[in-house]
Short mmCIF file of C-alpha atoms in Angstrom, two decimals:
data_model
loop_
_atom_site.label_atom_id
_atom_site.label_comp_id
_atom_site.label_asym_id
_atom_site.label_seq_id
_atom_site.Cartn_x
_atom_site.Cartn_y
_atom_site.Cartn_z
CA UNK A 1 1.60 -4.95 -38.44
CA UNK A 2 1.31 -1.65 -40.30
CA UNK A 3 4.29 -0.24 -38.46
CA UNK A 4 6.36 -3.42 -38.77
CA UNK A 5 6.81 -3.83 -35.04
CA UNK A 6 6.40 -7.59 -34.86
CA UNK A 7 6.35 -9.16 -31.41
CA UNK A 8 7.85 -6.68 -29.00
CA UNK A 9 7.54 -6.14 -25.26
CA UNK A 10 4.66 -3.93 -24.22
CA UNK A 11 1.84 -3.29 -21.79
CA UNK A 12 1.79 -6.86 -20.50
CA UNK A 13 5.48 -6.55 -19.53
CA UNK A 14 4.77 -3.30 -17.70
CA UNK A 15 1.87 -4.88 -15.80
CA UNK A 16 3.39 -8.27 -14.97
CA UNK A 17 7.13 -7.75 -14.61
CA UNK A 18 7.43 -4.04 -13.88
CA UNK A 19 9.35 -3.14 -17.02
CA UNK A 20 9.69 0.66 -16.99
CA UNK A 21 7.39 2.48 -19.37
CA UNK A 22 10.34 4.33 -20.90
CA UNK A 23 11.73 1.00 -22.17
CA UNK A 24 8.45 0.05 -23.83
CA UNK A 25 7.34 3.20 -25.66
CA UNK A 26 8.07 3.22 -29.39
CA UNK A 27 8.52 6.34 -31.50
CA UNK A 28 7.77 5.09 -35.06
CA UNK A 29 9.02 8.23 -36.80
CA UNK A 30 5.61 9.85 -37.12
CA UNK A 31 5.54 13.26 -35.42
CA UNK A 32 3.69 13.30 -32.09
CA UNK A 33 2.94 9.56 -32.23
CA UNK A 34 4.12 7.26 -29.46
CA UNK A 35 3.03 3.63 -29.23
CA UNK A 36 2.86 1.28 -26.29
CA UNK A 37 2.43 -2.18 -27.85
CA UNK A 38 0.29 -4.78 -26.09
CA UNK A 39 3.11 -7.26 -25.60
CA UNK A 40 2.38 -10.93 -25.06
CA UNK A 41 -1.07 -12.25 -24.15
CA UNK A 42 -1.72 -12.75 -20.47
CA UNK A 43 -4.27 -15.08 -18.92
CA UNK A 44 -5.60 -12.71 -16.27
CA UNK A 45 -5.87 -9.64 -18.49
CA UNK A 46 -9.09 -8.33 -16.90
CA UNK A 47 -7.49 -8.33 -13.47
CA UNK A 48 -4.42 -6.62 -14.87
CA UNK A 49 -6.54 -3.95 -16.59
CA UNK A 50 -8.07 -2.97 -13.23
CA UNK A 51 -4.84 -3.23 -11.22
CA UNK A 52 -3.10 -0.42 -9.33
CA UNK A 53 -0.27 -0.70 -11.85
CA UNK A 54 -2.73 0.10 -14.66
CA UNK A 55 -4.12 3.06 -12.71
CA UNK A 56 -0.53 4.32 -12.37
CA UNK A 57 0.04 3.88 -16.11
CA UNK A 58 -3.07 5.85 -17.05
CA UNK A 59 -2.10 8.67 -14.71
CA UNK A 60 1.44 8.71 -16.09
CA UNK A 61 0.24 8.75 -19.72
CA UNK A 62 -2.12 11.66 -19.01
CA UNK A 63 0.59 13.68 -17.28
CA UNK A 64 3.38 12.76 -19.71
CA UNK A 65 1.35 13.84 -22.74
CA UNK A 66 -1.14 16.47 -21.51
CA UNK A 67 -1.50 18.13 -24.92
CA UNK A 68 -2.13 14.89 -26.81
CA UNK A 69 -4.87 12.36 -27.14
CA UNK A 70 -4.06 9.03 -25.49
CA UNK A 71 -5.86 6.24 -27.34
CA UNK A 72 -6.30 2.78 -25.87
CA UNK A 73 -7.20 0.14 -28.46
CA UNK A 74 -9.09 -2.52 -26.53
CA UNK A 75 -10.67 -5.85 -27.47
CA UNK A 76 -14.40 -6.01 -28.24
CA UNK A 77 -16.64 -5.28 -25.26
CA UNK A 78 -18.61 -8.50 -25.63
CA UNK A 79 -15.66 -10.86 -26.11
CA UNK A 80 -13.69 -10.28 -22.91
CA UNK A 81 -14.16 -8.13 -19.83
CA UNK A 82 -11.02 -6.01 -20.45
CA UNK A 83 -12.74 -3.04 -22.11
CA UNK A 84 -15.61 -2.90 -19.62
CA UNK A 85 -13.18 -3.10 -16.68
CA UNK A 86 -11.02 -0.37 -18.21
CA UNK A 87 -13.92 2.00 -19.03
CA UNK A 88 -13.72 3.95 -15.73
CA UNK A 89 -10.16 5.05 -16.61
CA UNK A 90 -11.07 6.76 -19.90
CA UNK A 91 -12.75 10.05 -20.58
CA UNK A 92 -14.45 8.94 -23.79
CA UNK A 93 -15.03 5.83 -25.87
CA UNK A 94 -15.57 5.24 -29.57
CA UNK A 95 -17.11 1.94 -30.56
CA UNK A 96 -15.85 0.31 -33.75
CA UNK A 97 -18.46 -1.75 -35.60
CA UNK A 98 -17.71 -3.96 -38.59
CA UNK A 99 -20.18 -3.62 -41.45
CA UNK A 100 -21.99 -6.82 -42.28
CA UNK A 101 -20.48 -8.69 -39.32
CA UNK A 102 -21.50 -6.97 -36.10
CA UNK A 103 -25.13 -7.70 -35.31
CA UNK A 104 -27.48 -4.92 -34.22
CA UNK A 105 -28.25 -6.56 -30.87
CA UNK A 106 -24.50 -6.86 -30.18
CA UNK A 107 -24.07 -3.12 -30.75
CA UNK A 108 -26.92 -2.39 -28.34
CA UNK A 109 -25.55 -4.75 -25.68
CA UNK A 110 -22.03 -3.33 -26.02
CA UNK A 111 -23.28 0.27 -25.83
CA UNK A 112 -25.22 -0.61 -22.67
CA UNK A 113 -21.97 -1.71 -20.99
CA UNK A 114 -20.54 1.81 -21.26
CA UNK A 115 -21.71 4.83 -19.31
CA UNK A 116 -23.81 6.88 -21.79
CA UNK A 117 -21.72 9.99 -21.22
CA UNK A 118 -18.53 8.17 -22.25
CA UNK A 119 -19.72 6.73 -25.58
CA UNK A 120 -19.09 9.67 -27.89
CA UNK A 121 -19.48 7.93 -31.22
CA UNK A 122 -19.09 4.92 -33.45
CA UNK A 123 -16.95 4.04 -36.43
CA UNK A 124 -18.39 1.84 -39.15
CA UNK A 125 -15.35 -0.17 -40.19
CA UNK A 126 -14.59 -2.24 -43.29
CA UNK A 127 -17.36 -0.68 -45.38
CA UNK A 128 -17.44 -2.69 -48.56
CA UNK A 129 -19.33 -0.38 -50.92
CA UNK A 130 -21.16 2.89 -50.68
CA UNK A 131 -24.56 2.45 -52.35
CA UNK A 132 -25.04 6.08 -53.29
CA UNK A 133 -23.09 9.18 -52.46
CA UNK A 134 -24.19 12.78 -52.55
CA UNK A 135 -23.00 16.09 -51.23
CA UNK A 136 -19.66 17.81 -51.25
CA UNK A 137 -17.92 15.31 -48.98
CA UNK A 138 -19.61 12.22 -50.35
CA UNK A 139 -21.91 11.65 -47.39
CA UNK A 140 -24.22 8.71 -47.65
CA UNK A 141 -27.68 8.62 -46.17
CA UNK A 142 -27.86 6.70 -42.90
CA UNK A 143 -29.47 3.40 -43.69
CA UNK A 144 -30.56 0.27 -41.88
CA UNK A 145 -29.95 -0.25 -38.20
CA UNK A 146 -27.29 2.46 -37.85
CA UNK A 147 -29.53 5.11 -39.32
CA UNK A 148 -32.32 4.18 -36.91
CA UNK A 149 -29.90 3.88 -33.97
CA UNK A 150 -28.27 7.28 -34.48
CA UNK A 151 -31.66 8.94 -35.00
CA UNK A 152 -32.98 7.33 -31.79
CA UNK A 153 -29.89 8.39 -29.77
CA UNK A 154 -30.11 11.99 -30.98
CA UNK A 155 -33.85 12.30 -30.24
#
């Protein structure tokens, strides 16, 4: 939505109908940014995410853009199997957690689905208000579950 793409062909077209990747990649006018939209929803998405066609895509993306980061934005780990099935193809994962919505036990269960060496961090998304800020960059003290969780993981 931010880039004004609307409904355009994408990954699902590559996986289901063999549309060439070159016809699906979008250059939105931002230097060094290339987007492969998701395309239309498909019923058997988990099977498609683990298909040989997907393996070929990942290999092609890594070789086509060796000096760039390739980011795959996947659905929540606990909602559908897509992200868990796709995890072996990535080198690292960042979990996005919504403040005030994602429950602590859900974060633990989702983290347990990923190999520990692949989960390199979390992003606390949609933070409503910072209670108190201090320091040069406005860091806030880790509080609640996330403070305890990050302390426990680093111990």
